[in-house]
Coordinates of C-alpha atoms in Angstrom, one line a residue:
X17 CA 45.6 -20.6 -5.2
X18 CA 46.6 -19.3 -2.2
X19 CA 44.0 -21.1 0.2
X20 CA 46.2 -24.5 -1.3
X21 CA 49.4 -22.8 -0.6
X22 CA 48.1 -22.2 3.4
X23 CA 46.8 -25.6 4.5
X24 CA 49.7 -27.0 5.5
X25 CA 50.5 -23.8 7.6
X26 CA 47.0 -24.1 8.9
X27 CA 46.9 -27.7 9.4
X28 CA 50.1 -27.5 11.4
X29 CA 48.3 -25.0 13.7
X30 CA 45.3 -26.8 13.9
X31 CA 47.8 -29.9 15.4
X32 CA 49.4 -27.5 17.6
X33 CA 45.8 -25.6 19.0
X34 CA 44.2 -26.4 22.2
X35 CA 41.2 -30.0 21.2
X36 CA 38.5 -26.5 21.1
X37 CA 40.7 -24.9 18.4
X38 CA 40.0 -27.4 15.9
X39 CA 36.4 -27.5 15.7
X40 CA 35.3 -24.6 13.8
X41 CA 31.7 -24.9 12.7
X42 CA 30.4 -22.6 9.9
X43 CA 27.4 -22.1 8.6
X44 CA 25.8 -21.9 4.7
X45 CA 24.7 -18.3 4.2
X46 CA 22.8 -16.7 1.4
X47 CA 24.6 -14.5 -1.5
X48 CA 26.0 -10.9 0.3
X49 CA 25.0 -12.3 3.8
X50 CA 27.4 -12.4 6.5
X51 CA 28.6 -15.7 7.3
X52 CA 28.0 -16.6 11.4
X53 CA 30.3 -19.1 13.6
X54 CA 29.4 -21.9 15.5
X55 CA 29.4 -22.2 19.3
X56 CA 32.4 -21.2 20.7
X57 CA 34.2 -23.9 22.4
X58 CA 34.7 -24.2 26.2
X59 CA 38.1 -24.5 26.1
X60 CA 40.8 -22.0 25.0
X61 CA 40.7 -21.0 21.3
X62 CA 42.7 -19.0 19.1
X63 CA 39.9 -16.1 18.3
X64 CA 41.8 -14.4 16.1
X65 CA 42.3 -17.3 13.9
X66 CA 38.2 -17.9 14.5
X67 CA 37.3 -14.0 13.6
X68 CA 39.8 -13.8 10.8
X69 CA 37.8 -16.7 9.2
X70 CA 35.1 -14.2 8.9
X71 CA 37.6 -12.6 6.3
X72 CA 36.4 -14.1 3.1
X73 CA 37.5 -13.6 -0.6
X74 CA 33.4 -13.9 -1.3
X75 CA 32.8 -11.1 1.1
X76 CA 35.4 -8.6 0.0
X77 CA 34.3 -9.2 -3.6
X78 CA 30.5 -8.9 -2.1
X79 CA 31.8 -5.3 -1.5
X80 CA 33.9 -4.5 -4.1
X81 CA 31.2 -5.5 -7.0
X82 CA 29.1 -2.2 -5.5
X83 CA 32.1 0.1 -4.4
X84 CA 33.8 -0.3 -8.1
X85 CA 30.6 -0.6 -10.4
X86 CA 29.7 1.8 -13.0
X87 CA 26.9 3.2 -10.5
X88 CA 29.3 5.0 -8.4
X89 CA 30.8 6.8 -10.9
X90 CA 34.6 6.7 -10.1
X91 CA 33.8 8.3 -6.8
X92 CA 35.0 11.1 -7.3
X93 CA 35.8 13.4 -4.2
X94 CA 32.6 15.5 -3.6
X95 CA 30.6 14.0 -6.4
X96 CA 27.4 11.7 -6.6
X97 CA 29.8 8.7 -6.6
X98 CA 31.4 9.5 -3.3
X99 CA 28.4 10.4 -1.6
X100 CA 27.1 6.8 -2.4
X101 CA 30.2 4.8 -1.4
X102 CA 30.3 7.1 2.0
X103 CA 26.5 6.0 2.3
X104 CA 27.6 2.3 1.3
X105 CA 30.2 2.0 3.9
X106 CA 28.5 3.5 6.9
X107 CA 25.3 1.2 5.9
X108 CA 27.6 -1.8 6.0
X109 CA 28.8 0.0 9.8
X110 CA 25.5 -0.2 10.7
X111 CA 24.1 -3.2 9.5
X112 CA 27.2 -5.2 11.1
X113 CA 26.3 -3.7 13.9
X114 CA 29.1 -1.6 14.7
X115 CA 28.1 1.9 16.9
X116 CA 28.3 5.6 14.9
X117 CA 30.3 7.5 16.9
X118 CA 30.3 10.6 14.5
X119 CA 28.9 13.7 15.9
X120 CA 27.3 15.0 13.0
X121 CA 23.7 15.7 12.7
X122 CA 23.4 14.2 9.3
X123 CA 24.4 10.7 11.0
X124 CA 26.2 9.1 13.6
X125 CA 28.3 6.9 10.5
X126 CA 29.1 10.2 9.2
X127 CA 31.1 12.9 9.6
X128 CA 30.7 15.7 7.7
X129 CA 32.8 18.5 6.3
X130 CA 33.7 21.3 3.6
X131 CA 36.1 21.4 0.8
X132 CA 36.5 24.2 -1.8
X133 CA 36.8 23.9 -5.7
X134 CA 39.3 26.1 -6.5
X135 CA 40.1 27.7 -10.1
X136 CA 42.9 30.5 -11.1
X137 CA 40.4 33.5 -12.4
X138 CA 42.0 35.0 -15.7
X139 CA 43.5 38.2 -15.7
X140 CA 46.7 37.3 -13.8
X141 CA 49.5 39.8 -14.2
X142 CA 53.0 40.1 -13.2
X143 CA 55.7 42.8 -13.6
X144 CA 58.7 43.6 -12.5
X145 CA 59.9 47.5 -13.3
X146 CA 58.8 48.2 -16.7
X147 CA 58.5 44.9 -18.2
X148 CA 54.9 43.0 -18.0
X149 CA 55.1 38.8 -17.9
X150 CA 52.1 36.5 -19.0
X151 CA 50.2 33.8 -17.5
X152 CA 51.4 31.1 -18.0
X153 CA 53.9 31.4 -20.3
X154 CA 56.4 33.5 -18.2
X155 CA 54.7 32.5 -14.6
X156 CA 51.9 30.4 -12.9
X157 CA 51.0 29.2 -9.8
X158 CA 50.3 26.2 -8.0
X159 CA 48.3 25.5 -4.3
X160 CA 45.1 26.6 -3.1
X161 CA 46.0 30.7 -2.7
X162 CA 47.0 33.4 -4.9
X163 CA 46.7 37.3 -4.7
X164 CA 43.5 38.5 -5.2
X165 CA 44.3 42.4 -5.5
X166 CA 47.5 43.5 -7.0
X167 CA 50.2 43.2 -4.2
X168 CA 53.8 44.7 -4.5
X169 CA 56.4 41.8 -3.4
X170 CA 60.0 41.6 -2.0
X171 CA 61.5 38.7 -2.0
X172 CA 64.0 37.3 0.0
X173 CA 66.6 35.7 -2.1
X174 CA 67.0 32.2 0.1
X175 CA 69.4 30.7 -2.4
X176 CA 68.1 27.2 -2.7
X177 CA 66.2 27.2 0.5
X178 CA 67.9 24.6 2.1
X179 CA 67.7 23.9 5.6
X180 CA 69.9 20.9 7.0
X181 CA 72.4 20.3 9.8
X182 CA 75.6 21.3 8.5
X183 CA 74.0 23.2 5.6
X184 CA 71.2 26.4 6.2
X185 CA 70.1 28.9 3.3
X186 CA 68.5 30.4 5.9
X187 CA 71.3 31.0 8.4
X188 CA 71.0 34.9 10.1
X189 CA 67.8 35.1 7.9
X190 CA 64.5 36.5 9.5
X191 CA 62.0 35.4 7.0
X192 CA 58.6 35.2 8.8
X193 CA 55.9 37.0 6.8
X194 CA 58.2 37.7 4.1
X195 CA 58.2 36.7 0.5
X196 CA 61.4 34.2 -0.4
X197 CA 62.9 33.2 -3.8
X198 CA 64.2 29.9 -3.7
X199 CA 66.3 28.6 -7.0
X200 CA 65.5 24.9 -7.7
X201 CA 67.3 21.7 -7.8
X202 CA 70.1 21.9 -5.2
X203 CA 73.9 22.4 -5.5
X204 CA 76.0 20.1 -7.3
X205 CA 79.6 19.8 -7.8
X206 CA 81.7 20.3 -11.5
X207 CA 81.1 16.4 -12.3
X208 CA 77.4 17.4 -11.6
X209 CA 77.1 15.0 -8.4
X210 CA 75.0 16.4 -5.6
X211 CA 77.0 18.3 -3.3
X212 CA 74.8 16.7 -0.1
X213 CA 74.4 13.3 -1.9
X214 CA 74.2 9.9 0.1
X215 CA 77.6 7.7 -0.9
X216 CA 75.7 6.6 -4.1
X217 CA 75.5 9.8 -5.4
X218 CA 71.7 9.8 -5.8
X219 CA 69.5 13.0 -5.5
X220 CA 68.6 14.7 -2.5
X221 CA 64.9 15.1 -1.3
X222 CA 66.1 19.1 -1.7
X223 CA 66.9 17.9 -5.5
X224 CA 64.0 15.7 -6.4
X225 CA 61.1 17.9 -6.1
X226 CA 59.9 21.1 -4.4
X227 CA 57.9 19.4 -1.2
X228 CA 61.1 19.9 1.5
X229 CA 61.7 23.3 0.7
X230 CA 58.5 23.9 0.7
X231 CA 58.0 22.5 4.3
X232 CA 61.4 24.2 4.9
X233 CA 59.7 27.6 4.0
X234 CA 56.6 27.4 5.9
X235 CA 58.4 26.3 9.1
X236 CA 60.2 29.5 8.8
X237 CA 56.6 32.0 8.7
X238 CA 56.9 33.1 4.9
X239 CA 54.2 34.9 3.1
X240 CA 54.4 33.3 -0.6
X241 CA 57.3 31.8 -2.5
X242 CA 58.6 31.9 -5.5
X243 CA 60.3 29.0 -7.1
X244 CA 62.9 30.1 -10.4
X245 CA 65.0 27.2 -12.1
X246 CA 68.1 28.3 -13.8
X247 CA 69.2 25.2 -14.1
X248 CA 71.2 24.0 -17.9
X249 CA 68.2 21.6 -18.5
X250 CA 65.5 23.2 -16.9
X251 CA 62.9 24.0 -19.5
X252 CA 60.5 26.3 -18.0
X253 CA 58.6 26.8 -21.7
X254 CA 58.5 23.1 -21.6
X255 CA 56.9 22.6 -18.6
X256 CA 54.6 25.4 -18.7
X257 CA 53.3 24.2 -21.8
X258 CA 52.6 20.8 -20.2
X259 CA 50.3 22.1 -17.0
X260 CA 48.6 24.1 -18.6
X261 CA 45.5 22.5 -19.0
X262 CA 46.2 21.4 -15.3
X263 CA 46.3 25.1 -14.5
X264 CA 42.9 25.9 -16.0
X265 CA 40.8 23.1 -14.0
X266 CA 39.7 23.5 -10.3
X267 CA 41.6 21.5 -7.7
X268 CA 40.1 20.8 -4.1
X269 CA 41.4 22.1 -1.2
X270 CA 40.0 22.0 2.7
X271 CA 37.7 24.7 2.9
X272 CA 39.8 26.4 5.9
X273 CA 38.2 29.1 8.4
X274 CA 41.9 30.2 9.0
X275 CA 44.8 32.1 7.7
X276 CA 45.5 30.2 3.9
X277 CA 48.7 28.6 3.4
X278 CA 51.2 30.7 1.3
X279 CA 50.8 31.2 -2.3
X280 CA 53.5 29.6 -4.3
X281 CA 54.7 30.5 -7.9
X282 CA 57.3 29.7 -10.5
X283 CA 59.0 32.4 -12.7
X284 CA 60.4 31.7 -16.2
X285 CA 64.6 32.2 -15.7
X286 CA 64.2 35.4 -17.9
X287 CA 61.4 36.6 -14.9
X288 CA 64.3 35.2 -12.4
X289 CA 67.5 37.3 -14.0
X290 CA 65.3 40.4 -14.5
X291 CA 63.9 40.4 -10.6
X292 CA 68.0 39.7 -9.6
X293 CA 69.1 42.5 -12.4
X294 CA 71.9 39.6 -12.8
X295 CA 72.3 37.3 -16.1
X296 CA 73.1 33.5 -16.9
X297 CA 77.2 34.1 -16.7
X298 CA 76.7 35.4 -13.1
X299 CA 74.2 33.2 -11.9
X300 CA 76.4 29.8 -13.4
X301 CA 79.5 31.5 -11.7
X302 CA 77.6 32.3 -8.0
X303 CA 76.5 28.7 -8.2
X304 CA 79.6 27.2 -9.0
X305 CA 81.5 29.4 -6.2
X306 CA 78.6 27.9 -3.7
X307 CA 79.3 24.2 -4.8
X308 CA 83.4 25.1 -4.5
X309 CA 82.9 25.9 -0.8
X310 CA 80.1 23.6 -0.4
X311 CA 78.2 25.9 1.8
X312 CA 75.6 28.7 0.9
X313 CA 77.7 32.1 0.3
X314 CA 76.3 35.3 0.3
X315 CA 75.0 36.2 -3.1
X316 CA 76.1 39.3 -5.3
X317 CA 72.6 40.5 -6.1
X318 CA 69.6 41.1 -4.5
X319 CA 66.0 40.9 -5.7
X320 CA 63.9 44.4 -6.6
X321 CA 60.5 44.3 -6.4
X322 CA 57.7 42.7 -8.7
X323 CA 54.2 43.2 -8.6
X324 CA 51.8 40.5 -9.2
X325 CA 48.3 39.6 -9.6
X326 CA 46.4 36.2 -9.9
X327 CA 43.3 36.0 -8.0
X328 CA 41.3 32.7 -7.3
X329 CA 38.0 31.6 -7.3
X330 CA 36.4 29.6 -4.6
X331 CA 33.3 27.1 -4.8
X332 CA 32.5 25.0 -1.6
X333 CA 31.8 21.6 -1.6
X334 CA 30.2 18.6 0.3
X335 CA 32.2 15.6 1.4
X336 CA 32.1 13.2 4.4
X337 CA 34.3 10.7 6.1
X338 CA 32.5 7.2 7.3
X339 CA 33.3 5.5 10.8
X340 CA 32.0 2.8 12.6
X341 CA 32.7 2.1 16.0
X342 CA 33.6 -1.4 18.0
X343 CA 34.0 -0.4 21.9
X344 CA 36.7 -2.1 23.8
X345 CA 36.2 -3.8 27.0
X346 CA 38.8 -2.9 30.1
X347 CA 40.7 -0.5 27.9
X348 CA 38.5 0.8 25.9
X349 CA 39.5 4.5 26.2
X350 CA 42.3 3.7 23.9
X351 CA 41.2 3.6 20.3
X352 CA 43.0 1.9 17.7
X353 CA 42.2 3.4 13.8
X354 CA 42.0 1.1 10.6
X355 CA 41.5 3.2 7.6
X356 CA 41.1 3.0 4.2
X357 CA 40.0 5.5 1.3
X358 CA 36.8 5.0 -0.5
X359 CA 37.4 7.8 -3.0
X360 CA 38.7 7.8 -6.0
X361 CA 39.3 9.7 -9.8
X362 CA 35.7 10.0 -11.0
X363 CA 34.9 10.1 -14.9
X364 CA 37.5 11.1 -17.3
X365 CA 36.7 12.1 -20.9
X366 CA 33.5 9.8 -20.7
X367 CA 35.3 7.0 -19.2
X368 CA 34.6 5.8 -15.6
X369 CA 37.7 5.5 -13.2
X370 CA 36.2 2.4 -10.6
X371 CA 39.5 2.4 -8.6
X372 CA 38.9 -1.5 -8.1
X373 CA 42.3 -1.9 -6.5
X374 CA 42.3 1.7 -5.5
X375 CA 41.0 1.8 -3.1
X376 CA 38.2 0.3 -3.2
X377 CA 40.3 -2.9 -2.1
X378 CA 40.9 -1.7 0.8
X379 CA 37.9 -0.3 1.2
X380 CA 36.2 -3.7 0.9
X381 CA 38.9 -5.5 3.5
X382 CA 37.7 -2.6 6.2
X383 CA 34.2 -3.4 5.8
X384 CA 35.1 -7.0 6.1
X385 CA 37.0 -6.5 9.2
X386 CA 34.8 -4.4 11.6
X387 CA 31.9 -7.4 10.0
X388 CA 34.7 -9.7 11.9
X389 CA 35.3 -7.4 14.9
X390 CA 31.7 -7.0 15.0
X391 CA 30.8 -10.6 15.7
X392 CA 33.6 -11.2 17.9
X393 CA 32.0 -8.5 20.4
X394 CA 28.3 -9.7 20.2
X395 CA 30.2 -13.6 20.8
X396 CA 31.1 -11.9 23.7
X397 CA 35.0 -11.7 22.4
X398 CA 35.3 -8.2 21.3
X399 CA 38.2 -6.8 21.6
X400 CA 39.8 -4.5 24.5
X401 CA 41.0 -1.7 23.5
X402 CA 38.3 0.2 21.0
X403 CA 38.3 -0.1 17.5
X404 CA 37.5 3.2 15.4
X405 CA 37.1 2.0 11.6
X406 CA 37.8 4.9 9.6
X407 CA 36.2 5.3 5.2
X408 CA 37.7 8.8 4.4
X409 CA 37.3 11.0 1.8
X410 CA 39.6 13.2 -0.7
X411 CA 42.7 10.5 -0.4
X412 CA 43.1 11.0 -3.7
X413 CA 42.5 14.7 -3.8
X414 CA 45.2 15.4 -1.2
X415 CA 44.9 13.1 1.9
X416 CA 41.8 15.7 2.9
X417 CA 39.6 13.1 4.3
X418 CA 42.3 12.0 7.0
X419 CA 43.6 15.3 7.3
X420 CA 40.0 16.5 8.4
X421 CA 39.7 13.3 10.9
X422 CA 43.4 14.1 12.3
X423 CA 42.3 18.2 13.0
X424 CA 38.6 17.1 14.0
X425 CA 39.6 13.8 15.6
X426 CA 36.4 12.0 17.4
X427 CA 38.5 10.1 19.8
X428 CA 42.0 11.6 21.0
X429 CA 44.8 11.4 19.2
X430 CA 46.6 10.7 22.1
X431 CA 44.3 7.9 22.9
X432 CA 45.3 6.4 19.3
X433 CA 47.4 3.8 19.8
X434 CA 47.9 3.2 16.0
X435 CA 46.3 3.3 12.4
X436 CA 46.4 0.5 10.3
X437 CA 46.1 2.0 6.8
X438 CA 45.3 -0.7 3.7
X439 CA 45.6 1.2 0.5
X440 CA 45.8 -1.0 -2.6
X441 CA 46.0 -5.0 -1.7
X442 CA 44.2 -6.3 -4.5
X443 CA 46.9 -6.8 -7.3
X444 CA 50.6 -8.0 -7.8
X445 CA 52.8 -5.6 -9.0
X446 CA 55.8 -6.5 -11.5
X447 CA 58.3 -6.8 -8.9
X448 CA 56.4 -9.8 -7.4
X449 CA 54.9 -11.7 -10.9
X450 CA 55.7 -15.3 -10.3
X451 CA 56.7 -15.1 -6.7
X452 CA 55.4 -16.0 -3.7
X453 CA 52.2 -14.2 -1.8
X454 CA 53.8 -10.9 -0.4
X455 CA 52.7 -7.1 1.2
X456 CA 54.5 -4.0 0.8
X457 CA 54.6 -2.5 5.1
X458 CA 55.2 0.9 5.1
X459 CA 56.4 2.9 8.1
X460 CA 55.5 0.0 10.6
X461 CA 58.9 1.2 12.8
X462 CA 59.4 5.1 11.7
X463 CA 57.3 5.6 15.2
X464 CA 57.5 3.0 17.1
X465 CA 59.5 -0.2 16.2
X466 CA 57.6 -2.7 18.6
X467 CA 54.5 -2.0 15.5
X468 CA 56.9 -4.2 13.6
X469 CA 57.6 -6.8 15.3
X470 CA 53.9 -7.2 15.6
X471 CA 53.2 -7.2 12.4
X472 CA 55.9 -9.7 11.8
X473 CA 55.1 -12.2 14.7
X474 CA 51.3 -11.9 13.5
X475 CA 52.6 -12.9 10.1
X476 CA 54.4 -15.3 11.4
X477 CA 51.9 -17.2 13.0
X478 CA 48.9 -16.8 10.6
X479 CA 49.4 -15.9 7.2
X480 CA 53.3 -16.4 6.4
X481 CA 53.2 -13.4 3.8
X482 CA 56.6 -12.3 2.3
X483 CA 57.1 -8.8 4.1
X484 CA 58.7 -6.3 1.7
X485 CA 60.0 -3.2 3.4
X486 CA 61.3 -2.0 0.2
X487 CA 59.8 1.4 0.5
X488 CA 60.2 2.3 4.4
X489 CA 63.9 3.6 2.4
X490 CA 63.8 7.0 3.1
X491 CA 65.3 7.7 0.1
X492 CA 62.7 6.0 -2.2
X493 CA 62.0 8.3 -4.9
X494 CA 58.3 7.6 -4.8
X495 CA 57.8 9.0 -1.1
X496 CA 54.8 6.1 -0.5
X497 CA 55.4 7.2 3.3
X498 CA 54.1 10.2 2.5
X499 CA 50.8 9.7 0.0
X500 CA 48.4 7.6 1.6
X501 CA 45.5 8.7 4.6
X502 CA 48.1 6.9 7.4
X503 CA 50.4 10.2 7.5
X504 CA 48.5 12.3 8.6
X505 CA 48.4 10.6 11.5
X506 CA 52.2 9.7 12.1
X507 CA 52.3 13.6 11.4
X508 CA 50.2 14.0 14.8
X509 CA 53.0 11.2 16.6
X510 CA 50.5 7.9 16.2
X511 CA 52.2 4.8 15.5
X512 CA 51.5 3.6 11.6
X513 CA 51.4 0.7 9.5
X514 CA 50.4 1.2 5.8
X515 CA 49.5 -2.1 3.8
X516 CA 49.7 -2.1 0.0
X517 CA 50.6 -4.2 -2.8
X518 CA 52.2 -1.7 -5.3
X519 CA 51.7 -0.1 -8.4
X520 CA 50.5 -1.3 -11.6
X521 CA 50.0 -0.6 -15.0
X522 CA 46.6 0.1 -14.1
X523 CA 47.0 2.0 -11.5
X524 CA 44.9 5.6 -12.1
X525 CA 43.9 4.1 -15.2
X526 CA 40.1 3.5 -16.4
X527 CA 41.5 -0.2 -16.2
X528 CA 41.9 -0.5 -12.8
X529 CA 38.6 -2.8 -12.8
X530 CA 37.4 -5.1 -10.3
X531 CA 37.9 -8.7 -13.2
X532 CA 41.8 -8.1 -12.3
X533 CA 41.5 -8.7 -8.7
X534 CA 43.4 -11.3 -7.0
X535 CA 40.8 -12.5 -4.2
X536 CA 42.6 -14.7 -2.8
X537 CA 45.8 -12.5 -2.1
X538 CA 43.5 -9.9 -1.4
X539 CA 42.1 -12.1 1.3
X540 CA 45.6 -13.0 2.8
X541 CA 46.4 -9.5 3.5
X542 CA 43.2 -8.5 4.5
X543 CA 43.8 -11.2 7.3
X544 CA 46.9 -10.1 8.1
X545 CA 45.7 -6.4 8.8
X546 CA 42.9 -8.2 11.0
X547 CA 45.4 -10.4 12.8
X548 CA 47.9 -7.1 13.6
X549 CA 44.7 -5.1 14.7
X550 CA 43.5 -8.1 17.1
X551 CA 47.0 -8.1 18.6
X552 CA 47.0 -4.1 19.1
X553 CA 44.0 -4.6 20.3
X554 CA 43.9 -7.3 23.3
X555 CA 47.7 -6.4 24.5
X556 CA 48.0 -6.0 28.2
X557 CA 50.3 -2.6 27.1
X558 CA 49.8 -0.2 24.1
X559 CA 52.5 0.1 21.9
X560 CA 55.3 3.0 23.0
X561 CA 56.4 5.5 20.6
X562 CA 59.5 5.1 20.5
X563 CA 61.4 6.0 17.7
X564 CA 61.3 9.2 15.0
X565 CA 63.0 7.7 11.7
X566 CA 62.8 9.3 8.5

């Protein structure tokens, strides 16, 4: 157990503390009551090693047996489920004694906002000339917007709409409110290795998926895109066949009172050589000419026009963030964010999704925390630099919940020092079976690199974790940077550290249930987090961005 793994650590600081360090009283407390401390010494005393005591693996499971029980349903974004664990967390807020600093007139704990359920109608069309393409068989669309009313497109062929120093599809190009057709993958040389390739010869991020071309494209202004793989192993009937069940259910998307974001499509390769008037032997031999040079070369056909159709429809729905609120003493105008998500995948052909691990781990460890904060301020020990702790919404969904916080923010965002994110700390993954207690950090340095050597000198000192920095690698296939509530906050410039423990074979399973929790490594990190937030905290100087890593 891990407690048995510690005590030497913690005896050897107990040895080292100031005589008022060593006496820590604690007293018995009922089932699902928060545990109080004795008299604080009057002496100097390590509080953060006091508070962090308050940091229990009984607590965290106190909260976890209601967040992940069959009563909430999965809690899935919007539904009954949700609603209760939002309730559940700002109760605990409350209760602790923390302050609701939410402007919202349904409750201080809460803050309150709109998201829409939204469905492709039937009855899309597309054509281009003479000849009339189905849904979803030659076409389909993915994102929140489509075209409601049959719109005549030209598209700007951007070759693989790649935009990169020493590389730019969209060199002399003027594509703002235009329509682009981008070619997936990316270019590749007659062995089939990336032309832009790292020395390993690994994928790009303009090879792995769409996501950089399509922040490439809606950098550049454009009205929709359109997506057309005429790659030898693409298998557009394949794939098609595959979402489509996907394509016929709603999705959520923030209910947005300004301009939508761009539709986005992907055409079969017969849609792709019809709209070019080219075929396969010309497009192969273009291609290969672009990889000889190894730059983008002006292509020998140009796109006509198509005409498509494929409205949406819209339903609006309730959701709501949780916050409570520990002021700071002599600097409490800076605000330092811990978040977690307490959302999760619902029901599922009958079966109930609990999301014990995620996150309703880490939803547990931030109720525990602002209990620990909490006490520390009515001890008289509260920290000094305000504390915003921060239950979204819609994680899974699309990182809605943060993204709403980050537009809507209650405190400054430049008054945020940080966000601590803990998304998934309850479980081992298969990397770490058998090896000693450990947390993924994500992003602790991509900002500002004195956030990791925080993290590492609190980790140090209290709960000797093994720190695994695996996926800070910019190149990591899984982009884990990039799909958790913390970046949509380093998107805004504040400093981020995202705690997790990995994926595993339960993860977005129906067996993600709270009997395979690990309480006691779930209690380590938890401390950790609290440790790195008491530091941030109580530091005579907030941390400096200082750094912009990929």
């Amino acid at each position: 157990m891990l407690k048995k793994l510690l005590l030497p650590a913690l005896l050897a600081l107990a040895t080292a503390a100031p005589a008022g360090a060593q006496g820590k009283v604690k007293t018995k407390t009922k089932p699902g009551v928060m545990p109080t401390l004795g008299a604080p010494p009057a002496n100097l005393v390590d509080w953060s090693l006091r508070y962090a005591d308050l940091v229990t693996a009984d607590r965290l499971r106190t909260h976890l047996s209601v967040l992940a029980s069959d009563e909430y349903e999965g809690r899935e974004t919007g539904q009954k489920g949700q609603h209760l664990a939002a309730t559940y967390v700002a109760a605990q807020f409350q209760a602790a004694g923390l302050a609701g600093p939410g402007p919202d007139a349904g409750g201080p704990y809460l803050q309150k906002f709109q998201l829409e359920s939204v469905a492709w109608a039937p009855g899309a069309t597309l054509q281009v000339g003479s000849a009339r393409y189905q849904w979803p068989n030659d076409f389909y669309g993915r994102g929140s917007a489509g075209f409601d009313l049959e719109t005549t497109v030209q598209p700007v062929f951007v070759g693989y709409g790649i935009e990169q120093a020493g590389y730019s599809d969209y060199e002399g190009l003027d594509v703002a409110g235009k329509d682009v057709l981008i070619l997936q993958g990316e270019p590749t040389t007659a062995s089939g290795k990336p032309l832009l390739a790292p020395p390993d010869g690994s994928a790009t991020r303009w090879g792995r998926d769409d996501r950089a071309k399509l922040a490439a494209a809606l950098a550049k202004g454009v009205r929709s895109i359109f997506f057309v793989d005429f790659r030898p192993n693409g298998n557009f009937e394949k794939t098609a066949a595959r979402i489509a069940p996907a394509l016929a259910q709603p999705t959520l998307a923030l209910a947005s009172t300004g301009p939508q974001r761009p539709p986005v499509f992907y055409l079969a390769p017969a849609v792709g050589y019809k709209l070019l008037s080219t075929n396969a032997a010309a497009v192969a031999k273009y291609l290969a000419q672009t990889a000889a040079k190894g730059q983008p070369l002006a292509a020998p056909f140009r796109p006509g026009a198509l005409k498509i159709r494929a409205p949406k429809t819209r339903t609006s729905i309730g959701t709501e963030n949780a916050l409570g609120f520990v002021e700071g003493t002599d600097k409490k105008d800076e605000i330092l964010v811990v978040s977690a998500h307490h959302d999760h995948l619902g029901v599922i052909d009958g079966k109930v999704y609990n999301g014990a691990d995620d996150d309703g781990s880490g939803t547990s460890a931030l109720i525990n925390l602002a209990e620990a904060f909490a006490q520390a301020k009515k001890d008289g020990h509260g920290p000094r630099r305000s504390i915003l702790f921060l239950s979204v919404t819609g994680e899974e969904e699309g990182l809605f919940g943060s993204e709403y916080y980050a537009a809507h923010p209650v405190f400054p965002l430049a008054s945020t020092v940080a966000d601590l994110n803990v998304d998934m700390i309850g479980r081992t993954d298969p990397a770490h079976e058998g090896k000693p207690d450990y947390v993924y950090v994500i992003g602790s340095d991509k900002l500002a690199s004195q956030l990791k050597v925080v993290v590492e000198a609190e980790n140090q000192q209290y709960t000797r974790l093994a720190l695994d920095y695996k996926y800070d690698d910019p190149a990591d296939p899984n982009r884990f940077y990039y799909r958790s509530d913390h970046y949509n906050f380093a998107a805004h410039g504040v400093p981020v550290a995202f705690f997790f423990n990995g994926v595993h074979a339960d993860y977005h399973q129906e067996t993600d249930e709270i009997a395979k929790i690990q309480f006691d490594k779930m209690e380590a990190r938890a401390r950790l987090v609290f440790h790195t937030a008491w530091a941030l905290a109580n530091r005579d100087v907030r941390i400096l961005v200082d750094s912009n890593k990929p």
